[in-house]
Short mmCIF file of C-alpha atoms in Angstrom, two decimals:
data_model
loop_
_atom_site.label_atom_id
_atom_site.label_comp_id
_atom_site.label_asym_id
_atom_site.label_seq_id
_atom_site.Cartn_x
_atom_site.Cartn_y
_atom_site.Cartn_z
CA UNK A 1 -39.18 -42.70 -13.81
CA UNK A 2 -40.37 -40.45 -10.79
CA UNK A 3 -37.60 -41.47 -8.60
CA UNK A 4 -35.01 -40.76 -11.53
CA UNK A 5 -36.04 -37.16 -11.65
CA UNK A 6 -36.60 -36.73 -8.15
CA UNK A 7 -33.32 -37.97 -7.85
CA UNK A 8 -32.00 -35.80 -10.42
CA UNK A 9 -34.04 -32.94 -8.63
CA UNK A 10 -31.93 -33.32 -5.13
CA UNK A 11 -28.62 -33.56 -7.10
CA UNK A 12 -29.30 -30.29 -8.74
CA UNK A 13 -30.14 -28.77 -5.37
CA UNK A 14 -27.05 -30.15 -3.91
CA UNK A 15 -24.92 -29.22 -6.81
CA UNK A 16 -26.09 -25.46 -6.73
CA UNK A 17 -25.30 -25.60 -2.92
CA UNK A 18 -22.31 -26.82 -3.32
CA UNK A 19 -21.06 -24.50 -6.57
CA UNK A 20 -22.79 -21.62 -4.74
CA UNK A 21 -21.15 -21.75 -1.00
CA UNK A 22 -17.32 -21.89 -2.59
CA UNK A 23 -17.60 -18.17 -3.47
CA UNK A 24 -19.78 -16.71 -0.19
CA UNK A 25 -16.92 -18.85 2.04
CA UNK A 26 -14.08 -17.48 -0.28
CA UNK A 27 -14.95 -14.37 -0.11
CA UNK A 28 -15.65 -14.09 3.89
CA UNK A 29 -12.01 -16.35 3.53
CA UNK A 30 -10.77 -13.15 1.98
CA UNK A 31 -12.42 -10.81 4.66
CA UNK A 32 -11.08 -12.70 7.61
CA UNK A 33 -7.45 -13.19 6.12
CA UNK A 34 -7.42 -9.10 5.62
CA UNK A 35 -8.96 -9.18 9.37
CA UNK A 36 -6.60 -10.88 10.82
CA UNK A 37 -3.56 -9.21 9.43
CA UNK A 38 -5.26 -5.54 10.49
CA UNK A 39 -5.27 -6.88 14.39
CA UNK A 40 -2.40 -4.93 15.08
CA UNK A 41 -4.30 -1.54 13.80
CA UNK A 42 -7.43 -2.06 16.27
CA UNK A 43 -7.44 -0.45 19.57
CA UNK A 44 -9.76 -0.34 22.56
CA UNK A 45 -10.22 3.66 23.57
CA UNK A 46 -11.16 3.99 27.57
CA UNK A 47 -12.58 7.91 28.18
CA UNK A 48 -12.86 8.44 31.56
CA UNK A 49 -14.89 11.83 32.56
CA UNK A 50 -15.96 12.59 36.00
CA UNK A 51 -19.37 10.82 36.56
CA UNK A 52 -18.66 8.54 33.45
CA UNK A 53 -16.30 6.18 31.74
CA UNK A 54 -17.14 5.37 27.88
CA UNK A 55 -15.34 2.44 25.80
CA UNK A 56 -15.11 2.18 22.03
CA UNK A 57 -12.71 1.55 19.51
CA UNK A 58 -10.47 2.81 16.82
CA UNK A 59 -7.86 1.73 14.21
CA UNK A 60 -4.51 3.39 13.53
CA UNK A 61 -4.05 5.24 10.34
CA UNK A 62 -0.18 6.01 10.25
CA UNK A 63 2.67 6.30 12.73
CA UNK A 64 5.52 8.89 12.60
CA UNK A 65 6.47 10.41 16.78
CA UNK A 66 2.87 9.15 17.75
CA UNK A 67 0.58 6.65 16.42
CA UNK A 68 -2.15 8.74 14.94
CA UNK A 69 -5.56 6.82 15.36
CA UNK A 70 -9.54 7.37 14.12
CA UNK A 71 -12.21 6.90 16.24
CA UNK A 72 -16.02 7.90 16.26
CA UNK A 73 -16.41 11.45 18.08
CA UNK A 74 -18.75 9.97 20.72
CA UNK A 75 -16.72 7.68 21.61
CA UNK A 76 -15.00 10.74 23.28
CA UNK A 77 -18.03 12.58 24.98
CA UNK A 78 -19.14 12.36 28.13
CA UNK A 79 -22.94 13.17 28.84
CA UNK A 80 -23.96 16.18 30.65
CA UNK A 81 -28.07 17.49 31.26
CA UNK A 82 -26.90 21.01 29.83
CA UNK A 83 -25.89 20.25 26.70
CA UNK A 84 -22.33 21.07 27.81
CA UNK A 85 -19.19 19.90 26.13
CA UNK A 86 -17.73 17.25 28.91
CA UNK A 87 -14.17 16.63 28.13
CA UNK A 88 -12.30 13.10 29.28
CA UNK A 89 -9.96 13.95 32.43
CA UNK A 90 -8.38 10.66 30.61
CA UNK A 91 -7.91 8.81 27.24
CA UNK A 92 -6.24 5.11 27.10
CA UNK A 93 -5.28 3.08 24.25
CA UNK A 94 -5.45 -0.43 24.36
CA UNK A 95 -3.78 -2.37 21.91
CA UNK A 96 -4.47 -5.80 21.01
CA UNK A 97 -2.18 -7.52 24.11
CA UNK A 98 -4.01 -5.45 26.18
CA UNK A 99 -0.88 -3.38 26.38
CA UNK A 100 -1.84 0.63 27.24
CA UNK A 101 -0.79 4.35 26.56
CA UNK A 102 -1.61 6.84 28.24
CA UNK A 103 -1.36 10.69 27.99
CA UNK A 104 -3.16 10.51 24.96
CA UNK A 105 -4.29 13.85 22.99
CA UNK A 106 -7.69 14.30 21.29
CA UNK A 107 -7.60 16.64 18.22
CA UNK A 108 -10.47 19.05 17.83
CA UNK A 109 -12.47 18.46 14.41
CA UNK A 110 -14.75 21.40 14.71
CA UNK A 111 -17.82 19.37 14.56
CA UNK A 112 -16.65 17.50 11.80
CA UNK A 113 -19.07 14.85 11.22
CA UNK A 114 -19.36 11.93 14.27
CA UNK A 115 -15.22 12.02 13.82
CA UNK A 116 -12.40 12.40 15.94
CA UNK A 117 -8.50 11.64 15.80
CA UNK A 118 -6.54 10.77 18.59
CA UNK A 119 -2.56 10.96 18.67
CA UNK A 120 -1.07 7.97 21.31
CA UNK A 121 2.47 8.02 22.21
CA UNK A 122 4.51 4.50 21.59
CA UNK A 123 5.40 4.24 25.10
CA UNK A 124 7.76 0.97 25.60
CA UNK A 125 6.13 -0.50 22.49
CA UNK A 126 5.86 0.35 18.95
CA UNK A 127 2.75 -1.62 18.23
CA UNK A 128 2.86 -3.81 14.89
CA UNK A 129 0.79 -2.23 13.12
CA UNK A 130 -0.20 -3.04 9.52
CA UNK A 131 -0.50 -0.99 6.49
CA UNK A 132 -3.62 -1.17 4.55
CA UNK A 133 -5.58 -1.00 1.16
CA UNK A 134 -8.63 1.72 1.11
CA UNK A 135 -11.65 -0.14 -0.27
CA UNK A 136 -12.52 1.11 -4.13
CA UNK A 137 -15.86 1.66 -4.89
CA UNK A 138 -16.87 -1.16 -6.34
CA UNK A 139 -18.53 -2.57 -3.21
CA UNK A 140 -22.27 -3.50 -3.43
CA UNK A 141 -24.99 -5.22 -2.11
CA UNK A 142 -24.36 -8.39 -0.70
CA UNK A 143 -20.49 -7.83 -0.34
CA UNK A 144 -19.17 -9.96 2.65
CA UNK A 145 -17.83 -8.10 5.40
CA UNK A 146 -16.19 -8.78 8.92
CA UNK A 147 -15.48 -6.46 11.93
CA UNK A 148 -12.82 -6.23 14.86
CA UNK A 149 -13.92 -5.58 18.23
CA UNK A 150 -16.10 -6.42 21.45
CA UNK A 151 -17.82 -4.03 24.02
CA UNK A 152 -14.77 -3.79 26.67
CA UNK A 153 -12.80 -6.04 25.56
CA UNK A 154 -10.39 -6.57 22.31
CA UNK A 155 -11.24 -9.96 20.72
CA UNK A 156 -11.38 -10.97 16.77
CA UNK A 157 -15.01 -12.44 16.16
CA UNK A 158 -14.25 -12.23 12.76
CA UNK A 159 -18.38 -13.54 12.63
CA UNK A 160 -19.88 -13.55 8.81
CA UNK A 161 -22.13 -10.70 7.21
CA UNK A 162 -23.12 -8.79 4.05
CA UNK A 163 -23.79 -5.24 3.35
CA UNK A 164 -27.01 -4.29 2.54
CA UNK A 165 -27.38 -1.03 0.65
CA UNK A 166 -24.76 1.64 0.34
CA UNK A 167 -25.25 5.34 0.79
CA UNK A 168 -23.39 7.40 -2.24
CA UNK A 169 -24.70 10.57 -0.93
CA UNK A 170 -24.44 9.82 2.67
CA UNK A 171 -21.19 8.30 2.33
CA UNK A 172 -22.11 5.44 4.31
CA UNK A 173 -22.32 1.82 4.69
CA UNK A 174 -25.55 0.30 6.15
CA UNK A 175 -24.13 -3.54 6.81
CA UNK A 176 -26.12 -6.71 8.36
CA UNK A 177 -23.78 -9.06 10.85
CA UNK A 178 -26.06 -11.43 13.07
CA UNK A 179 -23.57 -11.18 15.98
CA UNK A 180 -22.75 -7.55 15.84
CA UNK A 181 -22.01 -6.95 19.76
CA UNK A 182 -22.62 -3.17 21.23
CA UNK A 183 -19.84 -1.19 21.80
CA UNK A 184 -18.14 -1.57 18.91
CA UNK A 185 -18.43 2.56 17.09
CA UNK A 186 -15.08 3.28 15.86
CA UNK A 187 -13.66 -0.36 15.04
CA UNK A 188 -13.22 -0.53 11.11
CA UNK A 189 -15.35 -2.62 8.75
CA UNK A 190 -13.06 -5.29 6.60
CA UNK A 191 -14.01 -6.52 2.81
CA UNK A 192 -12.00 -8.42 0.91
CA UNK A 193 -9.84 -5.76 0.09
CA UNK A 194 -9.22 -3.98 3.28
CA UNK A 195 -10.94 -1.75 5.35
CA UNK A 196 -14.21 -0.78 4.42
CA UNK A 197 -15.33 1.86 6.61
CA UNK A 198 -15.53 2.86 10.34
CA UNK A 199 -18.39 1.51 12.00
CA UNK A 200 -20.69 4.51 13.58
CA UNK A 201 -23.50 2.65 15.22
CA UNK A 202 -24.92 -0.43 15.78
CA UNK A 203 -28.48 -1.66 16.76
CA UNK A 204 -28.03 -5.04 18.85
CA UNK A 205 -31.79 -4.90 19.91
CA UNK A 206 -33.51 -6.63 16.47
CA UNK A 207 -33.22 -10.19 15.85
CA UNK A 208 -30.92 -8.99 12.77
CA UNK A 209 -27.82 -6.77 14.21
CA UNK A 210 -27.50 -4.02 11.81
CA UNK A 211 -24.71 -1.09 11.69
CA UNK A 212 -23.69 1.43 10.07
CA UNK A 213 -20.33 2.60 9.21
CA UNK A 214 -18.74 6.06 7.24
CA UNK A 215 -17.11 5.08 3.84
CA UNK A 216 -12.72 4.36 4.53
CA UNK A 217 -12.80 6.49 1.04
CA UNK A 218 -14.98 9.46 2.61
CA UNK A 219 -12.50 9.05 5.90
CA UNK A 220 -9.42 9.50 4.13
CA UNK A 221 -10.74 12.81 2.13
CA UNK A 222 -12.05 14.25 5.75
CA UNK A 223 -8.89 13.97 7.51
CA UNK A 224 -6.88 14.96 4.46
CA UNK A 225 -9.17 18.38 4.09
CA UNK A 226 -8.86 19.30 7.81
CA UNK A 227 -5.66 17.57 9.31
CA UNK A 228 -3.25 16.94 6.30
CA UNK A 229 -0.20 15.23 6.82
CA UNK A 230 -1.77 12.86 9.79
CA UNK A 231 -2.95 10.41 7.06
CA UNK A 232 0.51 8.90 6.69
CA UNK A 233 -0.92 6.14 4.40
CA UNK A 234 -2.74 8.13 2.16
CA UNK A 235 -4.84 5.18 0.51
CA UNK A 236 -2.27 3.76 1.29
CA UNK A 237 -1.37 0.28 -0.51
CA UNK A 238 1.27 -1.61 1.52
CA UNK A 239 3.22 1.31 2.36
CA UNK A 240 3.18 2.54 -0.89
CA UNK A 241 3.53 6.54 -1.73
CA UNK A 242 0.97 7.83 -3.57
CA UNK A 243 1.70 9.74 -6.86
CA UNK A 244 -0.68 12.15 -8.20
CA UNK A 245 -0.56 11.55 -11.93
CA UNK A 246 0.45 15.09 -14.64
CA UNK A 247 2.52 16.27 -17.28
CA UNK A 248 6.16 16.46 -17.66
CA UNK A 249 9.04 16.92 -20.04
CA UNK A 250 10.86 13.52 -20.71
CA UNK A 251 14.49 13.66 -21.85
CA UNK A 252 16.62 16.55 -21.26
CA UNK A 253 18.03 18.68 -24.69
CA UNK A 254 20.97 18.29 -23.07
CA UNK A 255 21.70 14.53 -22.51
CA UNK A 256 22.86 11.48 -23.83
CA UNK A 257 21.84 10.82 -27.72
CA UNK A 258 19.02 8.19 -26.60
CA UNK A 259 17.84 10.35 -24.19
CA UNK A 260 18.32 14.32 -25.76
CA UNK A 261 14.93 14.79 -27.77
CA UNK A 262 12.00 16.31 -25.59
CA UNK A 263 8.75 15.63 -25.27
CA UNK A 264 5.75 15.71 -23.51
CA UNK A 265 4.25 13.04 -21.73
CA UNK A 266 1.48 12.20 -19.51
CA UNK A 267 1.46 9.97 -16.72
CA UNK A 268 -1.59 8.31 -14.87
CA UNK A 269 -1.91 8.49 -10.74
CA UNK A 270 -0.07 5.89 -9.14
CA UNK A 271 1.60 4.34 -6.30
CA UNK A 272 5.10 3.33 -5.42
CA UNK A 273 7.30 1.67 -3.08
CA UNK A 274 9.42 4.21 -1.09
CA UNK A 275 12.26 2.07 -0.95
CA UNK A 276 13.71 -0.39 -3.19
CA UNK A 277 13.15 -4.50 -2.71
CA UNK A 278 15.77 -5.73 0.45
CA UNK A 279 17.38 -9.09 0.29
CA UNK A 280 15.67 -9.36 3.26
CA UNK A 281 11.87 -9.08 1.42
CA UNK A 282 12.87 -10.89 -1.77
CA UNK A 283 14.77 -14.15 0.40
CA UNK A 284 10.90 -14.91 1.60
CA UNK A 285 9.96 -15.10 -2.01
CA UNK A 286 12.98 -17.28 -2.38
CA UNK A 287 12.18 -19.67 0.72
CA UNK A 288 8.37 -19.43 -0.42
CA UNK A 289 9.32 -21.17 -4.09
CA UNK A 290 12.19 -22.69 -3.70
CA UNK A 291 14.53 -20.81 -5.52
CA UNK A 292 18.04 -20.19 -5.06
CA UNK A 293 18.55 -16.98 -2.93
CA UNK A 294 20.94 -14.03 -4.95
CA UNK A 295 24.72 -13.36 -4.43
CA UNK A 296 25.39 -10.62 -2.42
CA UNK A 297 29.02 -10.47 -3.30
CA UNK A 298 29.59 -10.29 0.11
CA UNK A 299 28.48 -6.95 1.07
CA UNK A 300 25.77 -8.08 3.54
CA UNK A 301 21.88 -8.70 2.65
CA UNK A 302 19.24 -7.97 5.62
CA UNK A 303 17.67 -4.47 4.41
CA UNK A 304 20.45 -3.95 1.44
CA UNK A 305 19.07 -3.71 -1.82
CA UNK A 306 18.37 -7.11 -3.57
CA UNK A 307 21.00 -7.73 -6.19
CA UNK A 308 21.80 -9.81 -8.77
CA UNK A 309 18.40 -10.35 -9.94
CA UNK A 310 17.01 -10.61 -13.42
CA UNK A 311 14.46 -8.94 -15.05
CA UNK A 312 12.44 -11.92 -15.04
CA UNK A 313 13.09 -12.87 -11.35
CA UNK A 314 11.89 -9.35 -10.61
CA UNK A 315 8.87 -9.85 -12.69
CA UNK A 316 7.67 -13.36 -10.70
CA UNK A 317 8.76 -11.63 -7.61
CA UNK A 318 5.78 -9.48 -8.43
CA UNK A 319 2.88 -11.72 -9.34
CA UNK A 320 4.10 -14.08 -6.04
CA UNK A 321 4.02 -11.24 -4.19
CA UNK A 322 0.63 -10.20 -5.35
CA UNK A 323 -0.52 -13.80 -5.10
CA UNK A 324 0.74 -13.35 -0.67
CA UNK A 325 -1.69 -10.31 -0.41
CA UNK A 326 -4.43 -11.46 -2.26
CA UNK A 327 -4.44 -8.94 -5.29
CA UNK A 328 -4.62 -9.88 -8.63
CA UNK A 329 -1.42 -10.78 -10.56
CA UNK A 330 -0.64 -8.30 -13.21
CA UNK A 331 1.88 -10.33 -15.50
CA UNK A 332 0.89 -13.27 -17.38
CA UNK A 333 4.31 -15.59 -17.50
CA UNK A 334 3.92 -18.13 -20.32
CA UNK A 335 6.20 -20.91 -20.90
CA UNK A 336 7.92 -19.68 -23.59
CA UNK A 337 9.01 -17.10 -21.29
CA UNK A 338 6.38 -13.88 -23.23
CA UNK A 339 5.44 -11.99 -20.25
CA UNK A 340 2.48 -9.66 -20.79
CA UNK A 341 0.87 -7.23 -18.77
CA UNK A 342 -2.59 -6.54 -18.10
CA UNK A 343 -2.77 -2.91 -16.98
CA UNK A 344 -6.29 -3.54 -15.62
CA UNK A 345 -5.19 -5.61 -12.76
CA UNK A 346 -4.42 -4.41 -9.39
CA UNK A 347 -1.23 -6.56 -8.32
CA UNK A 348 2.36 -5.43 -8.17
CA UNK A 349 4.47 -4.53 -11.14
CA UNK A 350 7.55 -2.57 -12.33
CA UNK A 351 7.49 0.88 -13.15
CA UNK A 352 7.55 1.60 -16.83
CA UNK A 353 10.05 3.92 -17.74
CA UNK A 354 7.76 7.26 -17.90
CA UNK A 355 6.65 5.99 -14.63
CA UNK A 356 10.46 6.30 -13.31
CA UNK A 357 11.23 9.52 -14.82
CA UNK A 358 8.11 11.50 -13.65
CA UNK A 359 8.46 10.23 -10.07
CA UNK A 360 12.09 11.22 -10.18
CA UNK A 361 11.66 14.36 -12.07
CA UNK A 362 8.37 16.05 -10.35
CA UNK A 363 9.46 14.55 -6.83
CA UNK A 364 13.21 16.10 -6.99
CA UNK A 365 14.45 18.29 -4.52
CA UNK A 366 17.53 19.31 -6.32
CA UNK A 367 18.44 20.78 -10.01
CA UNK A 368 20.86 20.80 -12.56
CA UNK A 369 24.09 20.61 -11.16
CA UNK A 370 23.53 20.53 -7.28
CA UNK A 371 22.73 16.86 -7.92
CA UNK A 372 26.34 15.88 -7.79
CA UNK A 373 27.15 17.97 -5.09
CA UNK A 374 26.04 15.73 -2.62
CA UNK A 375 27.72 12.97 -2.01
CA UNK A 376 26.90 11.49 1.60
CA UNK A 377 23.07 11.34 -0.17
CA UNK A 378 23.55 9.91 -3.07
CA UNK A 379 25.63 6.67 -3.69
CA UNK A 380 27.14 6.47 -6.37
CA UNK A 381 30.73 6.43 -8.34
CA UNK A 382 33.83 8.22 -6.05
CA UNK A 383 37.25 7.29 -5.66
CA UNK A 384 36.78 6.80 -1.82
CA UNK A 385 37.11 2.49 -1.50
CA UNK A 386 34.11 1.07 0.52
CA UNK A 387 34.20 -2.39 2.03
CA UNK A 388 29.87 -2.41 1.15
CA UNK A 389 29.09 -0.50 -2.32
CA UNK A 390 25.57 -0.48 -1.25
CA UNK A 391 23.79 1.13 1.62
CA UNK A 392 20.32 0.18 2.92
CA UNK A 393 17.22 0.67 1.09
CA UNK A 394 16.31 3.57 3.46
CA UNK A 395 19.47 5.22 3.63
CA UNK A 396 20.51 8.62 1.10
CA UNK A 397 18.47 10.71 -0.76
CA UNK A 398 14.66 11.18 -0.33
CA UNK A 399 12.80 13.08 -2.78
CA UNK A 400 9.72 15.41 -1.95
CA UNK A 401 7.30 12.05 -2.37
CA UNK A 402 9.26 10.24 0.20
CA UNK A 403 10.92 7.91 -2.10
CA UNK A 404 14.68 6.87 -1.30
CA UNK A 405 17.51 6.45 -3.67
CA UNK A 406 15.94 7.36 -7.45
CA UNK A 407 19.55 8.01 -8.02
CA UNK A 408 22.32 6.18 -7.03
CA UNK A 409 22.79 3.06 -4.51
CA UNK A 410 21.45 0.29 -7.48
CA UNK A 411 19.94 0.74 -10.64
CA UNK A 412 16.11 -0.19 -11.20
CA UNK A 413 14.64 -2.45 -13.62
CA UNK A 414 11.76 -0.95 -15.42
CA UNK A 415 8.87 -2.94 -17.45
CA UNK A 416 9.27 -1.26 -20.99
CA UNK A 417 11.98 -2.87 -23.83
CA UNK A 418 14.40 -0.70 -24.55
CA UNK A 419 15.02 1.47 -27.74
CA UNK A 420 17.60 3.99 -28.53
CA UNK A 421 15.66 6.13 -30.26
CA UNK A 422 12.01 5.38 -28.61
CA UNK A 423 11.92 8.87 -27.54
CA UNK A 424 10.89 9.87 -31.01
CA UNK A 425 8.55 7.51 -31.30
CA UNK A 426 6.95 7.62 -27.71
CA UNK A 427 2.92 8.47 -27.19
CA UNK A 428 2.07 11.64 -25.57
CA UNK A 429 -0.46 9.40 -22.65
CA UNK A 430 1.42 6.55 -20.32
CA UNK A 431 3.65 5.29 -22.93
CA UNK A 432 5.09 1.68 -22.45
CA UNK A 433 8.15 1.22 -24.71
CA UNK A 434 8.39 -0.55 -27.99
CA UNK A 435 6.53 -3.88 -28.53
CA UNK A 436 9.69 -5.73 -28.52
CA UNK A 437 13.27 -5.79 -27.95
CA UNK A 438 16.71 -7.95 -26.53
CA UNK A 439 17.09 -5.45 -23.71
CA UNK A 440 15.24 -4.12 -20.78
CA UNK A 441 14.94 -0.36 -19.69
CA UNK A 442 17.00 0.10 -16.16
CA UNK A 443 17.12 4.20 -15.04
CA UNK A 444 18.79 5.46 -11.71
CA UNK A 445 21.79 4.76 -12.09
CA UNK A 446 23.97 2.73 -9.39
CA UNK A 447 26.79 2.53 -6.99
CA UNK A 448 29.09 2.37 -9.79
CA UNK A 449 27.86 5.13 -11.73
CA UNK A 450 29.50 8.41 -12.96
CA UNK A 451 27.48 11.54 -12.25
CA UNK A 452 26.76 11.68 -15.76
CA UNK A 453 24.68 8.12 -14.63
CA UNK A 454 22.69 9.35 -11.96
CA UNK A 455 21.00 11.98 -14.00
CA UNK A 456 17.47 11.79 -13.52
CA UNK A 457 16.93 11.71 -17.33
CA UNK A 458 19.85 9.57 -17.91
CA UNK A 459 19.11 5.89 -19.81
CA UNK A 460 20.65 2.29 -19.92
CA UNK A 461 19.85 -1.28 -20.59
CA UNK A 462 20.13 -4.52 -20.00
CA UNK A 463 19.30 -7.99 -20.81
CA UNK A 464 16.46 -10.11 -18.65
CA UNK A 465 17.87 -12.87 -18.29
CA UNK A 466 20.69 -12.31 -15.79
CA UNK A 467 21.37 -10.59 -12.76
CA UNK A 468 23.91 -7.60 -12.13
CA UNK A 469 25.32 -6.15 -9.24
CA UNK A 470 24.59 -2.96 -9.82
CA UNK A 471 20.76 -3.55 -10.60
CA UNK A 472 17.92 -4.51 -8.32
CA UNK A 473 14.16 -3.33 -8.47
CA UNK A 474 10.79 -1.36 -6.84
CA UNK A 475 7.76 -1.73 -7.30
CA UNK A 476 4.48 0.27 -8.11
CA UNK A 477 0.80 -0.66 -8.28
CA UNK A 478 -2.38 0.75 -10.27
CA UNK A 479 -3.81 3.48 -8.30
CA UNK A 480 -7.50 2.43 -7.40
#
């Protein structure tokens, strides 16, 4: 009887050892994966000073003419008896093939915390960098955390650890990793769902290496208070532009019957893609499953809009593509072929209709009629013949958020069934069509349209289930 329970004893132990290292290793799995696709935003920072020469590290935030990258101030100050400000004679950038830039400028933050931004020119190389998610703030104790960087030298230890207590007033991050190596201020902490912070310091002396690092959150509101416009990815999420959420007018008094009664509606922050899906980007979800790749009626594919895909291929397209960055899938697809969305989710999705019609209304550049008096911006119906209908995804018109094409090029499915009269029945707060319905909402307009089609208020439909040549997709995503 003893050796029963004893034996039942160790096969509990093991059991809870076993049930209980699954989700510590899947979540450091998660870290490292996020890691490893960031490798291309680390960078080794060499300041050289007269009687000194300092190493540290950074991580690009955006690129435009330069690569704009964060680092920790002191990474950038020489030391000097007098208290004296001792500039570098000379910054270098180091990316991860060990690849440099010089010439290097060094903004001045005013004291601004232990923060400094450094613009790098792309010299032969534009580095492949990667966009990336800013952490939400539901990180606690224990999270599991990784790091990218080594005292003077660029490696990927991508070594296991855990944060131990967060700072909400501080803004920072006070993190345990038992081979935390010295050298390493300015290299970015990664969770599971992107970067986490900026490491500041790090003690390598205890038998526990300990750090601590500024909140990615409390980053990206410094640099967008004192240098806006450097942050070129926002918070950002894969590229995506971020929309501040408001009130607008849907419909227009003066349109079409299923789109002429006004009313107000409010729409939630989001974010959205600034270009609509290539045949390029949608042919690796078709190698990745299987599936047969869309026509493109012989106009060319690469970065031309995807085409000839149905409401429903657009809708998998988003949960697989969720599923390849490690985000949580927003549609549930059951056999029977009910989709349903879970708005609480954080994975890709189409727009819903308000969605579409407050990005293209609040972000337009041009009114009333001066929409249809440009034509090399905006692709749609003339009586000029064109051997390709559609142009690239970032080709014609960009509106004041950066997004390309809202009018024109191809039409865009949205999530919401469509009604003629819905209008009249809509809610005033983030309305998402009727409950049912044969059609789906597609706005924009297309290659073929009149101008009356490219109006930004302007409405049409059609059915799921197949694909059209004058339809493709974007997508949008919850902002955090």
């Amino acid at each position: 009887m003893k050796s029963n329970v004893l034996l039942k004893s160790i096969l509990i132990v093991v059991l809870l050892k076993l049930l209980g290292t699954p989700n510590a290793t899947f979540a450091q799995q998660v870290a490292t994966y996020k890691a490893k696709s960031l490798k291309g935003n680390v960078v080794r920072i060499e300041a050289t000073f007269p009687n000194d020469k300092i190493d540290g590290f950074g991580f690009i935030i955006g690129a435009k003419d330069s690569f704009y990258i964060v680092t920790a101030l002191h990474n950038l100050q020489g030391k000097d008896d007098e208290d004296i400000e001792v500039r570098p004679t000379d910054i270098r950038v180091y990316f991860e093939n060990e690849t440099s830039v010089s010439g290097v400028y060094k903004y001045d933050w005013n004291g601004l915390a232990d923060l400094a931004m450094l613009s790098a020119p792309f010299g032969n190389k534009q580095q492949n960098w990667t966009r990336y998610s800013v952490m939400s703030q539901d990180m606690q104790k224990n999270f599991a955390v990784t790091y990218l960087g080594k005292d003077k030298s660029w490696t990927s230890p991508l070594v296991e650890g855990k944060v131990e207590t967060i700072s909400q007033t501080r803004h920072e991050i006070y993190f345990l990793i038992d081979e935390l190596l010295g050298g390493t201020s300015g290299a970015p902490l990664i969770g599971s769902n992107g970067i986490a912070g900026m490491i500041l310091s790090t003690d390598t002396q205890k038998s526990q290496k300990n750090g601590t690092a500024i909140q990615i959150s409390r980053l990206k509101t410094l640099i967008n208070e004192s240098k806006p416009g450097y942050y070129m990815l926002e918070s950002d999420v894969s590229g995506m532009r971020s929309i501040p959420g408001g009130a607008f007018v849907m419909g227009d008094k003066n349109g079409a019957d299923n789109a002429r009664y006004e009313h107000e509606v409010k729409v939630k922050p989001f974010y959205v893609m600034p270009y609509e899906i290539s045949f390029e980007e949608y042919y690796k979800y078709c190698n990745s499953k299987q599936k047969k790749k869309p026509n493109d009626q012989g106009w060319g594919s690469g970065n031309k809009p995807v085409i000839n895909v149905s409401w429903f291929n657009a809708i998998d397209y988003c949960n697989w593509r969720s599923d390849q960055e490690l985000l949580k899938p927003v549609y549930d697809i059951g056999e029977n072929g009910i989709v349903k969305l879970d708005t609480n989710k954080n994975g890709y999705r189409l727009p819903t209709e308000a969605e579409w019609e407050y990005l293209a209304k609040t972000g337009s550049i041009e009114q009333g009629e001066a929409i249809y008096q440009t034509p090399k911006e905006v692709n749609f119906k003339t009586k000029a013949k064109r051997q390709s209908p559609t142009w690239a995804v970032s080709e014609g018109s960009e509106n004041n958020f950066g997004v390309f094409n809202l009018r024109g090029n191809v039409a865009e499915w949205c999530w919401d069934n469509y009604d003629h009269d819905f209008y009249k029945n809509s809610g005033p707060k983030n309305p998402i069509g009727p409950s049912s319905g044969r059609a789906k909402v597609i706005r924009g307009g297309s290659w073929n349209s009149d101008k009356f089609g490219i109006r930004l208020h302007a409405r049409d439909s059609k059915l799921p289930n197949f694909g059209y040549p004058t339809v493709g997709f974007r997508l949008v995503r919850n902002a955090e």
